[in-house]
Coordinates of C-alpha atoms and ligand atoms in Angstrom, one line a residue:
M1 CA -24.7 30.5 46.5
P2 CA -21.8 31.6 44.3
A3 CA -20.1 34.5 45.9
P4 CA -19.6 37.3 43.4
E5 CA -16.0 37.8 44.4
L6 CA -15.2 34.4 43.0
L7 CA -16.0 35.4 39.4
V8 CA -14.4 38.8 39.7
P9 CA -11.0 38.1 41.3
A10 CA -9.9 40.8 43.7
S11 CA -7.5 43.2 42.0
S12 CA -5.4 46.3 42.8
T13 CA -5.9 49.8 41.4
W14 CA -3.1 50.4 38.9
S15 CA -1.6 53.7 37.8
V16 CA 1.5 54.8 35.9
R17 CA 3.7 57.9 36.7
S18 CA 6.4 59.0 34.5
E19 CA 7.8 61.9 36.7
P20 CA 11.0 61.5 38.7
I21 CA 10.6 59.2 41.7
A22 CA 11.0 62.0 44.2
D23 CA 7.9 63.8 42.7
V24 CA 5.9 60.5 42.7
L25 CA 6.6 59.8 46.3
A26 CA 6.0 63.4 47.4
D27 CA 2.4 63.0 46.5
L28 CA 1.8 59.7 48.3
D29 CA 1.0 58.8 51.9
P30 CA 4.1 56.9 53.2
T31 CA 2.4 55.2 56.1
D32 CA 1.9 51.8 54.5
L33 CA 3.9 52.3 51.3
V34 CA 6.3 49.7 49.9
L35 CA 8.9 51.0 47.4
A36 CA 10.1 48.2 45.2
V37 CA 13.6 48.6 43.6
P38 CA 15.4 46.1 41.3
V39 CA 18.7 44.4 42.0
P40 CA 20.3 43.6 38.7
R41 CA 23.0 40.9 38.1
D42 CA 25.8 43.5 38.6
G43 CA 24.5 44.7 41.9
L44 CA 22.4 47.7 43.1
A45 CA 25.0 50.3 42.3
S46 CA 25.0 49.5 38.6
G47 CA 22.1 51.8 37.7
E48 CA 21.6 55.5 38.3
A49 CA 17.8 55.2 38.6
V50 CA 18.1 52.7 41.4
A51 CA 20.5 55.0 43.3
A52 CA 18.0 57.9 42.8
S53 CA 15.1 55.8 44.2
L54 CA 17.1 54.9 47.3
Q55 CA 18.2 58.5 47.8
V56 CA 14.6 59.7 47.9
V57 CA 14.0 57.6 51.0
G58 CA 17.3 58.7 52.5
L59 CA 19.4 55.6 51.7
D60 CA 22.8 55.5 50.1
V61 CA 23.2 52.9 47.4
A62 CA 26.7 52.0 48.4
E63 CA 25.8 51.6 52.0
V64 CA 22.8 49.5 51.2
Q65 CA 24.9 47.3 48.9
A66 CA 27.5 46.8 51.6
A67 CA 25.2 46.3 54.5
H68 CA 22.6 44.0 52.9
E69 CA 24.4 42.4 49.9
P70 CA 21.0 42.0 48.3
S71 CA 20.6 38.9 46.1
S72 CA 20.1 39.5 42.4
E73 CA 18.5 36.1 41.8
P74 CA 15.2 36.7 40.0
G75 CA 12.5 37.0 42.7
A76 CA 14.8 37.1 45.7
T77 CA 13.8 39.8 48.1
T78 CA 15.6 41.9 50.7
R79 CA 13.4 44.0 52.9
I80 CA 14.5 47.2 54.6
A81 CA 12.2 48.7 57.2
L82 CA 12.4 52.5 57.6
V83 CA 11.5 54.6 60.6
P84 CA 7.8 55.4 60.5
G85 CA 7.0 59.0 59.7
D86 CA 10.5 60.0 58.8
R87 CA 10.7 58.8 55.2
A88 CA 8.8 58.8 52.0
A89 CA 8.1 55.0 52.3
R90 CA 7.7 52.6 55.1
T91 CA 9.5 49.7 53.5
V92 CA 12.0 49.4 50.7
L93 CA 11.9 46.0 48.9
L94 CA 15.0 45.1 47.0
V95 CA 14.0 42.6 44.3
G96 CA 16.5 40.5 42.3
V97 CA 15.9 40.7 38.6
G98 CA 19.0 38.8 37.3
D99 CA 19.4 39.6 33.6
A100 CA 16.0 41.4 33.5
D101 CA 14.7 39.1 30.8
P102 CA 10.9 38.6 30.8
A103 CA 11.0 35.4 32.8
A104 CA 13.1 37.1 35.5
L105 CA 10.9 40.1 35.6
R106 CA 7.8 37.9 35.9
A107 CA 9.5 36.2 38.9
A108 CA 10.5 39.6 40.4
G109 CA 6.9 40.9 39.9
A110 CA 5.5 37.8 41.7
A111 CA 7.8 38.6 44.6
V112 CA 6.6 42.2 44.7
G113 CA 3.0 41.1 44.5
R114 CA 3.5 38.5 47.3
A115 CA 5.4 40.9 49.6
A116 CA 2.9 43.6 49.2
R117 CA -0.3 41.5 49.9
G118 CA -2.5 43.3 52.4
C119 CA -0.6 46.6 52.1
S120 CA -2.2 49.8 50.9
H121 CA 0.4 50.9 48.2
V122 CA 3.4 49.6 46.3
V123 CA 5.5 51.9 44.1
V124 CA 7.4 49.9 41.6
A125 CA 10.4 51.7 40.2
F126 CA 11.9 49.3 37.6
P127 CA 13.3 51.6 34.9
G128 CA 13.7 51.1 31.2
L129 CA 11.6 48.0 30.5
A130 CA 10.7 46.9 26.9
P131 CA 7.0 46.0 26.3
R132 CA 7.6 42.3 26.9
G133 CA 9.3 43.1 30.2
Q134 CA 6.5 45.4 31.2
S135 CA 4.0 42.7 30.5
A136 CA 5.9 40.1 32.5
L137 CA 6.3 42.4 35.4
V138 CA 2.7 43.3 35.6
E139 CA 1.5 39.6 35.2
G140 CA 3.9 38.7 38.0
I141 CA 2.7 41.4 40.4
A142 CA -0.9 40.5 39.8
L143 CA -0.4 36.8 40.2
G144 CA 2.0 36.9 43.1
G145 CA -0.6 39.1 44.9
Y146 CA -3.2 36.4 44.5
S147 CA -4.3 34.4 47.5
S148 CA -6.9 31.7 47.3
P149 CA -10.4 32.5 48.6
R150 CA -11.6 31.3 52.0
W151 CA -15.2 30.5 52.8
L152 CA -16.4 32.5 55.8
G153 CA -20.1 32.3 56.1
A154 CA -21.7 33.0 52.7
D155 CA -18.7 35.0 51.4
A156 CA -15.5 33.9 49.7
K157 CA -12.7 36.4 50.1
P158 CA -9.0 36.2 49.4
T159 CA -7.1 35.0 52.5
T160 CA -5.0 38.2 52.2
P161 CA -6.2 40.8 49.7
P162 CA -3.8 42.0 47.0
V163 CA -2.1 45.4 47.6
A164 CA -4.8 48.1 47.2
E165 CA -2.8 50.3 44.8
V166 CA 0.1 49.7 42.4
T167 CA 2.0 52.6 41.0
L168 CA 4.4 51.8 38.2
V169 CA 7.1 54.4 37.8
G170 CA 8.5 55.1 34.3
D171 CA 7.4 54.3 30.8
H172 CA 4.6 51.7 30.8
D173 CA 2.4 51.2 27.8
D174 CA -1.3 51.3 28.7
D175 CA -2.3 48.5 26.2
V176 CA 0.5 46.3 27.3
R177 CA -0.5 46.7 30.9
R178 CA -4.2 46.2 30.2
S179 CA -3.7 43.0 28.3
A180 CA -1.3 41.6 30.9
L181 CA -3.9 42.2 33.5
A182 CA -6.6 40.6 31.5
R183 CA -4.5 37.5 31.1
A184 CA -3.6 37.5 34.8
R185 CA -7.3 37.9 35.7
A186 CA -8.1 34.9 33.5
T187 CA -5.6 32.9 35.4
M188 CA -7.1 34.0 38.7
L189 CA -10.6 33.2 37.7
A190 CA -9.5 29.7 36.8
R191 CA -7.7 29.4 40.2
N192 CA -10.8 30.6 42.1
L193 CA -13.0 28.1 40.3
A194 CA -10.5 25.3 41.1
V195 CA -10.5 26.1 44.8
V196 CA -14.3 26.0 45.2
P197 CA -15.2 22.9 47.3
S198 CA -17.0 20.1 45.4
N199 CA -20.1 20.1 47.6
T200 CA -20.7 23.5 45.9
K201 CA -19.0 22.9 42.6
N202 CA -21.1 20.3 40.9
P203 CA -21.6 20.2 37.1
A204 CA -24.8 22.3 37.2
W205 CA -23.0 24.9 39.4
M206 CA -20.2 25.1 36.8
A207 CA -22.7 25.5 34.1
A208 CA -24.4 28.3 36.0
Q209 CA -21.1 30.2 36.4
A210 CA -20.5 29.8 32.7
R211 CA -23.8 31.4 32.0
T212 CA -23.1 34.3 34.3
I213 CA -19.6 34.8 32.9
G214 CA -20.7 34.3 29.4
R215 CA -23.4 36.9 29.8
R216 CA -21.0 39.4 31.2
A217 CA -18.4 38.8 28.5
G218 CA -20.8 38.8 25.6
L219 CA -20.3 35.2 24.7
G220 CA -22.8 32.8 23.2
V221 CA -23.8 30.2 25.8
K222 CA -25.5 26.9 25.4
V223 CA -25.9 24.2 28.1
W224 CA -26.9 20.6 27.6
T225 CA -28.7 19.1 30.7
D226 CA -28.5 15.4 31.4
R227 CA -31.8 15.0 29.5
D228 CA -30.3 16.7 26.4
L229 CA -27.2 14.6 26.7
K230 CA -29.3 11.5 26.7
A231 CA -31.4 12.6 23.8
Q232 CA -28.3 13.2 21.7
G233 CA -26.3 10.2 22.7
F234 CA -23.4 11.7 24.8
G235 CA -22.8 8.2 26.3
G236 CA -19.3 9.1 27.7
L237 CA -20.5 12.1 29.8
L238 CA -23.5 10.1 30.9
A239 CA -21.5 7.0 31.9
V240 CA -19.0 9.0 34.0
G241 CA -21.7 11.0 35.6
S242 CA -24.0 8.0 36.2
G243 CA -22.9 7.4 39.8
S244 CA -23.4 11.0 40.9
A245 CA -26.3 12.7 42.6
T246 CA -25.5 15.7 40.5
P247 CA -25.7 14.8 36.8
P248 CA -23.4 15.9 34.0
R249 CA -23.6 18.9 31.8
L250 CA -21.9 20.1 28.6
V251 CA -21.4 23.8 28.1
E252 CA -20.6 25.5 24.8
L253 CA -19.3 29.1 24.8
T254 CA -18.6 31.1 21.7
H255 CA -16.5 34.2 21.0
T256 CA -17.1 35.8 17.6
P257 CA -14.7 38.6 16.8
E258 CA -16.0 41.8 15.2
G259 CA -16.2 41.5 11.5
A260 CA -15.9 37.7 11.5
T261 CA -16.7 36.0 8.2
A262 CA -17.0 32.4 7.0
D263 CA -13.2 32.5 6.4
T264 CA -12.3 33.6 10.0
L265 CA -10.3 30.8 11.6
H266 CA -12.2 28.8 14.2
V267 CA -10.5 27.3 17.2
V268 CA -12.4 24.9 19.5
L269 CA -11.1 24.4 23.1
V270 CA -12.3 21.5 25.1
G271 CA -11.7 21.4 28.9
K272 CA -12.0 18.4 31.3
G273 CA -14.5 19.4 34.0
I274 CA -14.6 16.6 36.5
T275 CA -16.0 18.4 39.5
F276 CA -14.7 15.7 41.8
D277 CA -12.9 12.5 40.9
T278 CA -13.3 9.7 43.5
G279 CA -12.0 7.3 40.8
G280 CA -15.5 5.7 40.7
L281 CA -15.8 2.0 41.5
D282 CA -12.0 1.8 40.9
I283 CA -11.9 4.1 43.9
K284 CA -8.8 6.2 44.7
P285 CA -7.0 5.8 48.0
A286 CA -7.5 8.7 50.4
E287 CA -4.3 10.5 49.7
G288 CA -4.9 10.4 45.9
M289 CA -8.5 11.6 46.3
L290 CA -7.9 14.6 48.5
A291 CA -6.8 16.9 45.7
M292 CA -9.4 15.9 43.2
K293 CA -11.7 18.9 43.5
T294 CA -9.3 20.5 41.1
D295 CA -9.9 17.9 38.4
M296 CA -12.1 20.5 36.6
S297 CA -9.1 22.8 36.0
G298 CA -9.1 22.2 32.3
S299 CA -12.7 23.4 32.0
A300 CA -12.0 26.4 34.3
V301 CA -9.1 27.4 32.0
V302 CA -11.3 27.1 28.9
L303 CA -14.0 29.2 30.6
A304 CA -11.6 31.9 31.8
V305 CA -10.0 32.0 28.3
L306 CA -13.3 32.5 26.6
A307 CA -14.2 35.2 29.2
A308 CA -11.1 37.2 28.2
C309 CA -11.3 36.8 24.4
A310 CA -13.3 39.9 23.7
E311 CA -11.2 42.1 26.0
L312 CA -8.0 40.9 24.4
D313 CA -9.4 41.3 20.9
V314 CA -8.8 37.7 20.0
P315 CA -9.1 37.8 16.2
V316 CA -10.4 34.3 15.6
R317 CA -13.6 32.5 16.4
V318 CA -13.2 30.5 19.6
T319 CA -15.6 27.9 20.9
G320 CA -15.2 26.5 24.4
L321 CA -16.6 23.2 25.4
L322 CA -16.8 22.3 29.1
A323 CA -17.2 18.6 29.7
L324 CA -18.7 18.5 33.2
A325 CA -19.3 15.5 35.3
E326 CA -18.7 14.1 38.8
N327 CA -17.0 10.7 39.0
A328 CA -18.7 9.3 42.0
V329 CA -19.4 5.9 43.6
S330 CA -22.9 4.5 43.9
G331 CA -25.1 1.6 42.7
S332 CA -25.6 3.4 39.4
S333 CA -21.9 4.0 38.7
Y334 CA -20.4 2.7 35.5
R335 CA -18.2 -0.3 36.0
P336 CA -14.9 -1.6 34.8
S337 CA -15.6 -3.9 31.8
D338 CA -18.8 -2.0 30.8
V339 CA -19.2 -1.2 27.1
I340 CA -20.5 2.3 26.5
T341 CA -21.6 4.0 23.3
M342 CA -19.9 7.4 22.8
Y343 CA -21.2 10.5 21.0
G344 CA -21.1 9.6 17.3
G345 CA -21.8 5.9 18.0
R346 CA -18.4 4.3 18.7
T347 CA -18.3 1.7 21.5
V348 CA -15.7 1.8 24.2
E349 CA -14.7 -0.9 26.7
I350 CA -14.1 0.6 30.1
G351 CA -10.8 -0.6 31.6
N352 CA -10.8 1.5 34.8
T353 CA -13.4 3.9 35.9
D354 CA -10.7 6.2 37.2
A355 CA -9.7 7.0 33.7
E356 CA -12.9 9.1 33.4
G357 CA -11.3 12.2 31.9
R358 CA -10.6 10.8 28.5
I359 CA -14.2 9.5 28.3
V360 CA -15.9 12.9 28.9
M361 CA -13.3 14.6 26.6
A362 CA -13.8 12.1 23.8
D363 CA -17.6 12.9 23.7
A364 CA -16.8 16.6 23.5
L365 CA -14.1 16.2 20.9
A366 CA -16.3 14.0 18.7
Y367 CA -19.1 16.5 19.0
A368 CA -16.7 19.3 18.0
D369 CA -15.5 17.3 15.0
A370 CA -19.0 16.4 13.8
H371 CA -20.7 19.8 14.3
L372 CA -18.4 22.8 14.8
G373 CA -16.1 22.6 11.8
P374 CA -13.0 23.7 13.7
D375 CA -9.7 24.6 11.9
V376 CA -7.9 23.7 15.2
L377 CA -9.2 21.5 18.0
L378 CA -7.3 21.7 21.3
D379 CA -8.1 20.0 24.6
I380 CA -6.7 20.7 28.1
A381 CA -7.1 18.2 30.9
T382 CA -5.8 17.1 34.3
L383 CA -5.6 13.7 32.6
T384 CA -3.0 11.4 33.9
G385 CA -0.8 10.9 37.0
A386 CA 1.8 9.7 34.4
A387 CA 2.2 13.3 33.1
R388 CA 3.1 14.4 36.5
V389 CA 5.6 11.6 37.0
A390 CA 7.2 12.5 33.6
L391 CA 7.5 16.2 33.9
G392 CA 6.7 17.2 37.5
R393 CA 5.1 20.4 38.5
S394 CA 6.5 23.1 36.2
M395 CA 6.0 21.8 32.7
A396 CA 3.3 20.0 30.9
P397 CA 3.3 17.5 28.0
V398 CA 1.8 18.8 24.7
Y399 CA 0.7 16.3 22.0
A400 CA -0.3 17.3 18.5
N401 CA -0.9 15.8 15.0
D402 CA 0.6 19.0 13.4
E403 CA 4.2 20.2 13.9
A404 CA 3.4 23.9 13.3
L405 CA 0.7 23.7 16.0
T406 CA 3.1 22.2 18.5
E407 CA 5.7 24.9 17.7
A408 CA 3.1 27.7 18.2
L409 CA 2.0 26.3 21.5
V410 CA 5.5 25.8 22.8
A411 CA 6.4 29.4 21.8
A412 CA 3.3 30.8 23.6
G413 CA 4.3 28.8 26.6
Q414 CA 7.8 30.2 26.5
A415 CA 6.4 33.7 26.2
T416 CA 4.2 33.3 29.3
G417 CA 6.3 31.0 31.4
E418 CA 3.7 28.3 31.2
L419 CA 6.1 25.7 29.8
L420 CA 5.2 22.9 27.5
W421 CA 7.3 20.0 26.3
P422 CA 6.3 18.1 23.1
F423 CA 5.5 14.4 23.7
P424 CA 5.2 11.8 21.0
L425 CA 2.1 10.0 19.9
V426 CA 3.9 6.6 19.8
E427 CA 2.2 4.5 17.1
D428 CA 3.8 1.4 18.5
Y429 CA 1.5 1.7 21.6
R430 CA -1.7 2.0 19.7
F431 CA -2.4 -1.7 19.6
A432 CA -2.8 -1.7 23.4
L433 CA -6.1 0.1 22.9
D434 CA -7.5 -2.7 20.7
S435 CA -10.6 -4.3 22.4
V436 CA -12.1 -7.7 21.7
V437 CA -15.6 -6.6 22.8
A438 CA -15.8 -3.0 21.6
D439 CA -14.4 -0.6 19.0
I440 CA -11.7 0.4 21.3
N441 CA -10.4 0.0 24.8
H442 CA -10.2 3.1 26.9
I443 CA -7.0 2.3 28.7
A444 CA -4.0 0.4 27.4
G445 CA -5.0 -3.2 28.0
T446 CA -1.6 -4.7 27.5
P447 CA 0.8 -2.9 29.8
V448 CA 2.9 -0.7 27.6
G449 CA 3.6 2.0 30.3
A450 CA 3.5 5.6 29.1
G451 CA 0.1 6.4 30.6
S452 CA 0.0 10.0 29.4
I453 CA 0.9 8.9 25.8
T454 CA -1.7 6.1 25.6
A455 CA -4.4 8.6 27.0
A456 CA -3.4 11.0 24.2
L457 CA -3.7 8.1 21.6
F458 CA -7.2 7.4 22.9
L459 CA -8.3 11.0 22.5
R460 CA -6.8 11.1 19.0
E461 CA -9.4 8.5 18.0
F462 CA -12.2 11.1 18.4
V463 CA -10.8 14.1 16.5
G464 CA -11.3 12.9 13.0
E465 CA -9.0 14.6 10.5
R466 CA -8.8 17.9 12.5
R467 CA -5.6 19.6 13.4
W468 CA -5.5 18.8 17.1
A469 CA -3.4 19.4 20.2
H470 CA -3.8 18.0 23.7
L471 CA -2.3 19.5 26.9
D472 CA -2.0 17.1 29.9
I473 CA -1.9 19.5 32.9
A474 CA -2.2 16.9 35.7
G475 CA 1.2 17.9 37.0
V476 CA 0.9 21.7 36.7
G477 CA -2.8 22.2 37.4
R478 CA -2.3 22.5 41.1
S479 CA 0.5 23.5 43.3
D480 CA 1.3 22.4 46.9
V481 CA 3.5 25.4 47.4
D482 CA 3.2 29.2 47.4
R483 CA 6.2 29.9 45.2
G484 CA 7.0 32.1 42.2
L485 CA 4.0 32.6 39.9
F486 CA 2.2 29.7 41.6
T487 CA 0.1 30.0 44.7
K488 CA -1.2 27.0 46.7
G489 CA -4.2 25.3 45.1
G490 CA -5.3 25.5 41.5
T491 CA -2.8 27.2 39.3
G492 CA -4.9 28.2 36.3
F493 CA -2.0 26.8 34.1
G494 CA -2.7 27.3 30.4
A495 CA -5.0 30.4 30.5
R496 CA -2.2 32.8 29.7
L497 CA -0.5 30.6 27.2
L498 CA -3.7 29.9 25.3
L499 CA -4.7 33.5 25.3
T500 CA -1.3 34.5 24.0
W501 CA -1.5 31.9 21.3
L502 CA -5.0 33.0 20.3
E503 CA -4.2 36.7 20.4
E504 CA -1.4 36.1 17.8
M505 CA -3.5 34.0 15.5
A506 CA -5.1 35.5 12.5
Ligands
BES1 N1 -7.7 13.1 37.6 C1 -6.8 12.0 37.4 C2 -5.4 12.4 37.0 C3 -4.6 13.2 38.1 C4 -3.8 12.5 39.0 C5 -4.6 14.5 38.1 C6 -3.1 13.2 39.9 C7 -3.9 15.3 39.0 C8 -3.1 14.6 39.9 C9 -7.3 11.0 36.4 O1 -8.7 11.0 36.2 C10 -6.9 9.6 36.7 O2 -7.3 9.2 37.8 N2 -6.1 9.0 35.9 C11 -5.6 7.7 36.1 C12 -5.7 6.9 34.9 C13 -5.4 5.4 35.0 C14 -6.5 4.8 35.9 C15 -5.3 4.8 33.7 C16 -4.1 7.8 36.5 O3 -3.4 8.7 35.9 O4 -3.7 7.1 37.4
MN2 MN1 -9.6 9.6 37.5
ZN3 ZN1 -9.7 12.7 36.8

């Protein structure tokens, strides 16, 4: 049974107070209260507001600076415990903000959120922030406070709940905060779905969550069962799912903005939803397989983005396609060297059953091109180990057949800290996808290297003439460390960047 907490990530109660810090603290119970204060590049003593905050809890700024020499590195924390009962707070948290640019404030926020997990109240006194800084700080606090759910009996609850209450001191715009929280919640929803174990999370389960979420968010929802997929020739999804006891699904979610007309831009997002990737008959070794419950991260991000579109007033039509299948091993599994017929009729020679992502994605892309009439087609997938080798765990390759599209996505990534790096669609490697027995090979037959690039070249074959972009999030989709904005497990990478990109489109 899906635990309701999974779909509604645990969150804090937020408030803003613009009075002097002394008045704010005078009203609050100090027992379990954390007061967070920024440490700028020039040190604690460089700002009057910081001195005032410390003074309220009986600390002298010069003494604190001399005794603790707090680091100003973005996200570095120095904790000062105060005598219980005596002061207006139990703990002062000095948080490095460096030059106080949005990226630094996001890191600082994450440190605050992480340090305050499980506490009852954090008061954040970071004065004088511009809207972009406010937004970054709020996103950071929310995401740093996230911890992944644990299964205890029938319930899934955060390992440590986020701080119960967050009070922001100073000028904070309500709309800025609300939209930052909506983007953070989308990220957390994607993370929660990624963490769900694959004995629960099969394609039908994902489709059921999409129905629930879609209903709550006012989205159109359509689900293709395996019978529907057969009837309509989705040969890629069927081949990949053929070895599994839990058959594939395709889900379509639609967001229609108020007042939409035939001229309203239409963006289609396609997410890879492999609920577990054993590799299939080209089976993965144990260490490579262990993390593969998160191989549905692309579809989780697409689902979470669609769920947030209405709340964020995304002004364009958005359709999300979740390409859901389990890549399992059995007597009915598809085989290396099989030839399958994809949606739309093209034949593909299977080179390696572990390259299943591009197969399910190609079906969904071809369907979108043929039937949805998108102005922009974008896909997001934990597609290749090669992307991870190329760019590691903090940046993802972006491919596109349109320069303006690449630029807009890179800019949205910079604005949200979900960093993309443009990769080339190297024409010289295309020949490696030529097949002697089918229309196309699904992996590069002649070794040309560049596994993330050849995967992108394969996907490009299915997008027709559409403006198209592809994000390979294999490196950034999961994290092995609890650090910065990332928490261990699925990262939800892409949700905030896609929402930012969509919000600014018109
Ligand atoms: N899901 C994997 C890619 C992956 C690897 C994601 C590591 C996250 C971490 C994908 O389905 C896969 O197995 N790709 C193969 C393709 C190869 C067989 C052409 C790969 O990258 O090794
Ligand atoms: Mn695989
Ligand atoms: Zn995979």
